[in-house]
Amino acid sequence: MKAAILEQPGVLKVKEIEIPTIKSDEVLLKVQVASICNATDNHIYHGDFDGYHDFYPQILGHEVAGEVVELGSDVKDIRLGEIIALYTPRGAFTEFTVVRPTDDLWVRVPESIPVRIRSLVEMFHGAYVSAVHPAQIKPHETVLIVGQGPLGLTATATAKLTAHKVLTVDVHDFRVRKSLEIGADVSYNRSVMTTEDIVAAVLKETDGKGADVVVMCISEDRSTERDAFDMAVKALKRKGRITGLFVDAKGIENNHRLNPRLLLRKEATFAHTLNEVYESQADELKAFQFAVDKVAEGKINFDAFVTHEIGFSELEYGLDLCVNHMNEAIKVVLYPNR
C-alpha cells in the first residue's frame, strides 16, 4: 500500500509498505479520504511540535474516514462494511490504517454524507466535544467565536445549532466571508477593525450586555494589535463564560496579551473541563455522534469547508496551502487513490 512517510522534519516521501496486520482487538480501515490538520500536521512536518509526535519515521496525518474491511476476533461494536471516521495516532495519509475501537475516538458516518467531507467530522471532537458543548450554550444566548480557521468554523457551525446569535472574528477576509456562509450572524474583520470597533459592535448586537459565551479558536494572534484575549474579555458580559481550543502553546505564550485585572473584574467563568461534562467516554462519543448526525441532516454545511482536493503527489503543496495561503484555503482533503 502507499503511505506518506515523514522520514525526518521536512522530508516527506510516498512509499510502498506492507498492509498492516491487525490484532484481535483491532480493525483494518480502507481509507476513503483524509484531511490535513492545518496546525498539527504542519508542526509535525516541520519538527516544531515538542513532545507530540516528535519521532521519525512516521505516517503523517490523523483526520481520516474509511470503510471497515477486516475485523479482529474480539471486536464487537463495529461491523464489516461500516464507514467510520476518527482521530488516529497511527497515521492517516495511507491506503489502510489500523483502528483500536476501545482506545480510539471514532464515530459512524452515515453513507448520505459525501466522501469528500467524511474525514472532516474528526474536527467535531476538538471544536464541539471539547469546547462548544462544555460551554453549555443556551437558546437565548449570544456566542462570540474568535478565529475562523477550520476549528473555529466548526465551532461556529455547532454553536449555531443552539445559540440565539453567533458572532465571529478573523483577520482574513476570505474566512470572514466563509464564516457567514457557514452560519454566523455577523462576522468582524480584525484587519480593518480595531479592538475598540469590535467590542463596540458586539455590545451593540447584545444591547450593551456583551456576549454570554466566548470561544477562543486561535493558536497565534495574527492581528496587528496582538490583543485577542483582551478583546474577547472586553466583549464578554459580566459573569460570562470562556472556553476555547489552543493548538500551539508557543503561539499563545508569544502572541497573546491578557490583562488579569480585566478578567477578574468581569468575574468570568472558564467553561467546564471534559471530566466535569462527560461521565464516561461513552458520553463523549454520544456528543461526537450527535454533531456528525447534524451533518447528515443538512444542518451543518461542511461542504463549504473543502477548498482543495489533492492526491499523494500534492501533499507538500497542501501542507503549504494551510499555513501560507490562509486567505484561500480552509480544508485540504486527500484521496489515497487519486
Coordinates of C-alpha atoms in Angstrom, one line a residue:
M1 CA 0.0 0.0 0.0
K2 CA 1.0 3.6 -0.4
A3 CA 1.8 5.8 2.6
A4 CA 3.1 9.3 3.1
I5 CA 6.1 8.8 5.4
L6 CA 7.8 11.6 7.2
E7 CA 11.3 10.4 7.5
Q8 CA 12.6 13.4 9.3
P9 CA 11.4 17.0 9.6
G10 CA 10.8 18.4 6.2
V11 CA 11.5 15.1 4.4
L12 CA 8.2 13.5 3.2
K13 CA 8.2 10.5 0.9
V14 CA 5.4 8.4 -0.6
K15 CA 6.4 4.8 -0.3
E16 CA 5.0 1.3 -0.8
I17 CA 4.8 -0.5 2.5
E18 CA 3.0 -3.7 3.8
I19 CA -0.7 -3.5 4.7
P20 CA -0.7 -3.7 8.5
T21 CA -1.7 -7.0 10.2
I22 CA -4.4 -6.4 12.8
K23 CA -4.6 -7.9 16.3
S24 CA -7.7 -9.4 17.8
D25 CA -8.9 -6.1 19.2
E26 CA -8.3 -4.1 16.1
V27 CA -10.0 -3.1 12.8
L28 CA -8.4 -2.6 9.4
L29 CA -9.8 0.5 7.7
K30 CA -9.5 1.2 4.0
V31 CA -9.0 4.9 3.8
Q32 CA -11.5 6.7 1.6
V33 CA -10.4 10.3 2.4
A34 CA -8.1 12.0 4.9
S35 CA -7.7 15.7 5.6
I36 CA -4.8 17.9 6.6
C37 CA -4.9 19.4 10.1
N38 CA -3.8 22.9 9.3
A39 CA -1.9 23.3 12.6
T40 CA -0.8 19.9 13.9
D41 CA 0.3 18.2 10.7
N42 CA 2.4 21.2 9.7
H43 CA 4.0 21.4 13.2
I44 CA 4.9 17.7 12.9
Y45 CA 6.1 18.1 9.3
H46 CA 8.4 21.0 10.4
G47 CA 9.5 19.2 13.6
D48 CA 8.5 22.0 15.9
F49 CA 5.8 20.3 18.0
D50 CA 7.9 19.4 21.0
G51 CA 6.7 16.3 22.9
Y52 CA 4.0 15.4 20.5
H53 CA 4.6 13.0 17.6
D54 CA 8.3 14.1 17.6
F55 CA 9.5 10.7 16.4
Y56 CA 10.6 9.6 12.9
P57 CA 9.8 8.0 10.6
Q58 CA 6.0 8.2 10.9
I59 CA 3.0 8.1 8.7
L60 CA 1.7 11.7 8.7
G61 CA -1.9 12.7 9.3
H62 CA -4.7 12.0 11.8
E63 CA -8.0 13.0 10.3
V64 CA -9.4 10.0 8.4
A65 CA -12.5 8.2 7.3
G66 CA -12.9 4.9 5.5
E67 CA -14.6 1.5 5.2
V68 CA -14.0 -1.3 7.7
V69 CA -12.6 -4.2 5.7
E70 CA -11.3 -6.5 8.4
L71 CA -12.3 -7.2 12.0
G72 CA -10.3 -8.7 14.8
S73 CA -11.9 -11.7 16.6
D74 CA -12.6 -9.7 19.8
V75 CA -14.2 -6.6 18.1
K76 CA -17.9 -6.4 18.9
D77 CA -19.1 -2.8 18.3
I78 CA -18.1 -2.4 14.6
R79 CA -19.4 -4.3 11.5
L80 CA -17.7 -5.1 8.2
G81 CA -18.5 -2.5 5.6
E82 CA -19.3 0.3 8.0
I83 CA -18.0 3.7 7.4
I84 CA -16.3 5.3 10.3
A85 CA -14.2 8.5 11.0
L86 CA -11.7 9.1 13.7
Y87 CA -8.6 10.7 15.0
T88 CA -5.9 8.1 14.5
P89 CA -2.4 8.3 16.2
R90 CA -1.2 5.8 13.7
G91 CA -1.2 7.9 10.5
A92 CA -4.0 8.9 8.1
F93 CA -2.1 9.6 4.8
T94 CA -2.1 6.0 3.7
E95 CA -4.3 3.5 1.9
F96 CA -5.1 1.4 5.0
T97 CA -4.8 2.2 8.7
V98 CA -5.5 0.3 11.9
V99 CA -8.2 1.3 14.4
R100 CA -8.4 0.2 18.0
P101 CA -12.1 0.6 18.9
T102 CA -11.6 0.5 22.7
D103 CA -8.9 3.2 22.6
D104 CA -9.6 5.4 19.6
L105 CA -12.3 8.0 19.5
W106 CA -14.4 7.0 16.4
V107 CA -17.9 7.6 15.1
R108 CA -20.1 6.0 12.5
V109 CA -20.5 8.1 9.3
P110 CA -23.9 7.8 7.5
E111 CA -23.4 7.0 3.8
S112 CA -25.5 10.0 3.0
I113 CA -22.5 12.2 4.0
P114 CA -20.4 12.8 0.8
V115 CA -16.9 11.1 0.8
R116 CA -15.1 14.5 0.4
I117 CA -16.2 15.7 3.8
R118 CA -16.2 12.4 5.8
S119 CA -12.8 12.9 7.4
L120 CA -13.7 16.5 8.4
V121 CA -16.1 15.1 11.1
E122 CA -13.0 14.4 13.2
M123 CA -12.8 18.1 14.0
F124 CA -16.0 17.8 16.0
H125 CA -14.0 16.3 18.8
G126 CA -11.8 19.4 19.1
A127 CA -14.4 22.0 18.4
Y128 CA -17.7 20.7 19.6
V129 CA -17.0 17.9 22.1
S130 CA -14.1 19.8 23.8
A131 CA -15.2 23.4 23.6
V132 CA -18.7 24.2 22.4
H133 CA -20.7 21.5 24.2
P134 CA -18.9 22.1 27.6
A135 CA -19.8 25.8 27.3
Q136 CA -23.5 24.6 27.8
I137 CA -24.8 27.3 25.4
K138 CA -28.5 28.1 25.9
P139 CA -31.0 29.0 23.2
H140 CA -31.3 32.7 24.2
E141 CA -27.5 33.3 24.4
T142 CA -25.1 35.1 22.1
V143 CA -21.7 33.5 21.4
L144 CA -18.6 35.2 20.2
I145 CA -16.0 33.0 18.4
V146 CA -12.6 34.4 17.9
G147 CA -10.7 32.8 15.0
Q148 CA -12.4 31.2 11.9
G149 CA -9.9 28.6 10.8
P150 CA -11.2 25.1 10.4
L151 CA -11.8 24.5 14.1
G152 CA -13.3 28.0 14.6
L153 CA -15.6 27.4 11.7
T154 CA -16.6 24.1 13.2
A155 CA -17.3 25.8 16.5
T156 CA -19.4 28.4 14.6
A157 CA -21.5 25.7 12.9
T158 CA -22.1 23.8 16.0
A159 CA -22.8 26.8 18.3
K160 CA -25.4 27.9 15.8
L161 CA -27.3 24.7 16.4
T162 CA -28.2 26.1 19.9
A163 CA -27.3 29.8 20.3
H164 CA -29.6 32.7 19.6
K165 CA -26.8 34.5 17.8
V166 CA -23.3 33.7 16.8
L167 CA -20.7 36.5 16.2
T168 CA -17.3 35.7 14.8
V169 CA -13.9 37.4 14.3
D170 CA -11.0 36.7 12.0
V171 CA -8.2 38.6 10.3
H172 CA -8.7 37.2 6.8
D173 CA -11.5 38.5 4.6
F174 CA -11.9 35.1 3.0
R175 CA -12.5 33.5 6.4
V176 CA -14.9 36.2 7.4
R177 CA -17.0 35.6 4.3
K178 CA -16.7 31.8 4.9
S179 CA -17.9 32.3 8.4
L180 CA -21.1 33.9 7.2
E181 CA -21.6 31.1 4.7
I182 CA -21.3 28.6 7.5
G183 CA -24.0 30.3 9.5
A184 CA -22.5 33.2 11.6
D185 CA -25.0 36.0 12.1
V186 CA -22.2 38.7 12.0
S187 CA -18.5 38.3 11.3
Y188 CA -15.9 41.0 12.0
N189 CA -12.7 41.5 10.1
R190 CA -9.8 42.4 12.5
S191 CA -7.6 43.5 9.7
V192 CA -9.9 46.6 9.1
M193 CA -11.5 47.0 12.6
T194 CA -9.7 47.9 15.8
T195 CA -10.3 46.2 19.1
E196 CA -12.5 49.1 20.2
D197 CA -14.5 48.8 17.0
I198 CA -15.2 45.1 17.5
V199 CA -16.0 45.4 21.2
A200 CA -18.4 48.3 20.4
A201 CA -20.0 46.2 17.6
V202 CA -20.5 43.2 19.9
L203 CA -22.1 45.4 22.6
K204 CA -24.4 46.9 20.0
E205 CA -25.5 43.4 19.0
T206 CA -26.2 42.4 22.6
D207 CA -28.0 45.5 23.8
G208 CA -24.9 46.7 25.7
K209 CA -24.5 43.5 27.7
G210 CA -21.7 41.7 25.9
A211 CA -21.5 38.1 24.7
D212 CA -22.7 35.4 27.0
V213 CA -20.0 33.0 25.8
V214 CA -16.6 33.5 24.2
V215 CA -14.9 30.6 22.4
M216 CA -11.2 31.2 21.6
C217 CA -10.1 29.3 18.5
I218 CA -6.7 30.8 17.7
S219 CA -3.3 29.5 18.4
E220 CA -1.4 32.5 17.1
D221 CA -2.8 36.0 17.2
R222 CA -2.1 37.4 13.7
S223 CA -3.8 40.8 14.3
T224 CA -1.7 44.0 14.4
E225 CA -2.7 44.7 18.0
R226 CA -1.9 41.2 19.4
D227 CA -4.6 41.5 22.0
A228 CA -7.2 38.9 21.0
F229 CA -7.7 37.7 24.6
D230 CA -8.2 41.2 25.9
M231 CA -10.6 42.0 23.1
A232 CA -12.6 38.9 23.8
V233 CA -12.8 39.6 27.6
K234 CA -13.9 43.2 26.9
A235 CA -16.6 41.9 24.6
L236 CA -17.8 39.3 27.2
K237 CA -20.7 40.1 29.5
R238 CA -20.1 40.3 33.3
K239 CA -20.1 36.7 34.7
G240 CA -19.9 35.4 31.1
R241 CA -18.2 32.1 30.2
I242 CA -15.0 31.5 28.3
T243 CA -13.9 28.3 26.6
G244 CA -11.5 27.5 23.7
L245 CA -9.0 25.5 21.8
F246 CA -5.4 26.2 21.9
V247 CA -3.3 24.1 19.5
D248 CA 0.0 25.9 19.7
A249 CA 1.2 26.7 23.3
K250 CA 4.2 28.6 21.9
G251 CA 2.0 30.7 19.8
I252 CA -0.1 31.6 22.9
E253 CA 2.9 32.4 25.0
N254 CA 4.5 34.6 22.4
N255 CA 1.5 36.4 20.8
H256 CA -1.3 36.8 23.4
R257 CA -1.7 39.7 25.9
L258 CA -4.2 39.3 28.7
N259 CA -5.0 41.8 31.5
P260 CA -5.7 39.7 34.6
R261 CA -7.4 42.6 36.3
L262 CA -9.9 42.9 33.4
L263 CA -10.6 39.2 33.6
L264 CA -11.2 39.4 37.4
R265 CA -13.5 42.4 37.0
K266 CA -15.7 40.5 34.6
E267 CA -16.0 37.6 37.1
A268 CA -15.7 35.3 34.1
T269 CA -16.1 31.6 34.4
F270 CA -13.9 29.2 32.4
A271 CA -16.1 26.5 30.9
H272 CA -16.2 23.0 32.3
T273 CA -13.5 20.5 31.7
L274 CA -14.3 17.4 29.8
N275 CA -14.2 15.3 33.0
E276 CA -16.9 17.5 34.5
V277 CA -19.2 17.4 31.4
Y278 CA -18.8 13.7 30.4
E279 CA -19.0 11.0 33.0
S280 CA -17.5 8.4 30.6
Q281 CA -16.0 8.0 27.1
A282 CA -19.5 6.8 26.0
D283 CA -20.9 10.2 26.9
E284 CA -18.1 11.9 25.0
L285 CA -18.8 9.6 21.9
K286 CA -22.5 10.4 22.2
A287 CA -21.8 14.1 21.8
F288 CA -19.4 13.3 18.9
Q289 CA -22.1 11.3 17.1
F290 CA -24.7 14.0 17.7
A291 CA -22.6 16.5 15.7
V292 CA -21.9 14.0 12.9
D293 CA -25.7 13.3 12.6
K294 CA -26.3 17.0 12.2
V295 CA -24.1 17.0 9.1
A296 CA -26.2 14.1 7.7
E297 CA -29.4 16.1 8.4
G298 CA -28.0 19.0 6.4
K299 CA -27.8 21.3 9.4
I300 CA -24.0 21.8 9.1
N301 CA -22.5 22.9 5.8
F302 CA -19.2 21.0 5.9
D303 CA -19.0 21.1 2.1
A304 CA -18.1 24.8 2.3
F305 CA -15.0 23.9 4.3
V306 CA -13.3 22.0 1.5
T307 CA -11.3 24.4 -0.7
H308 CA -8.7 22.0 -2.2
E309 CA -8.7 18.2 -3.1
I310 CA -5.3 16.5 -3.7
G311 CA -3.5 13.2 -4.1
F312 CA -0.3 11.9 -2.5
S313 CA 1.9 13.7 -5.1
E314 CA 0.5 17.1 -4.0
L315 CA 0.7 16.6 -0.2
E316 CA 3.5 19.1 0.4
Y317 CA 1.6 21.6 -1.7
G318 CA -1.4 21.0 0.5
L319 CA 0.6 21.5 3.7
D320 CA 1.9 24.8 2.4
L321 CA -1.6 26.0 1.5
C322 CA -2.8 25.5 5.0
V323 CA -0.2 27.8 6.6
N324 CA 0.9 30.2 3.9
H325 CA -2.4 30.8 2.0
M326 CA -5.0 31.3 4.7
N327 CA -6.9 33.7 2.5
E328 CA -7.8 30.9 0.1
A329 CA -7.5 27.6 2.0
I330 CA -9.7 26.2 4.7
K331 CA -9.6 22.4 4.5
V332 CA -7.4 20.4 2.1
V333 CA -8.6 16.8 1.6
L334 CA -6.5 13.9 0.3
Y335 CA -7.7 10.9 -1.7
P336 CA -5.2 8.0 -1.4
N337 CA -6.1 6.6 -4.8
R338 CA -6.1 9.9 -6.7

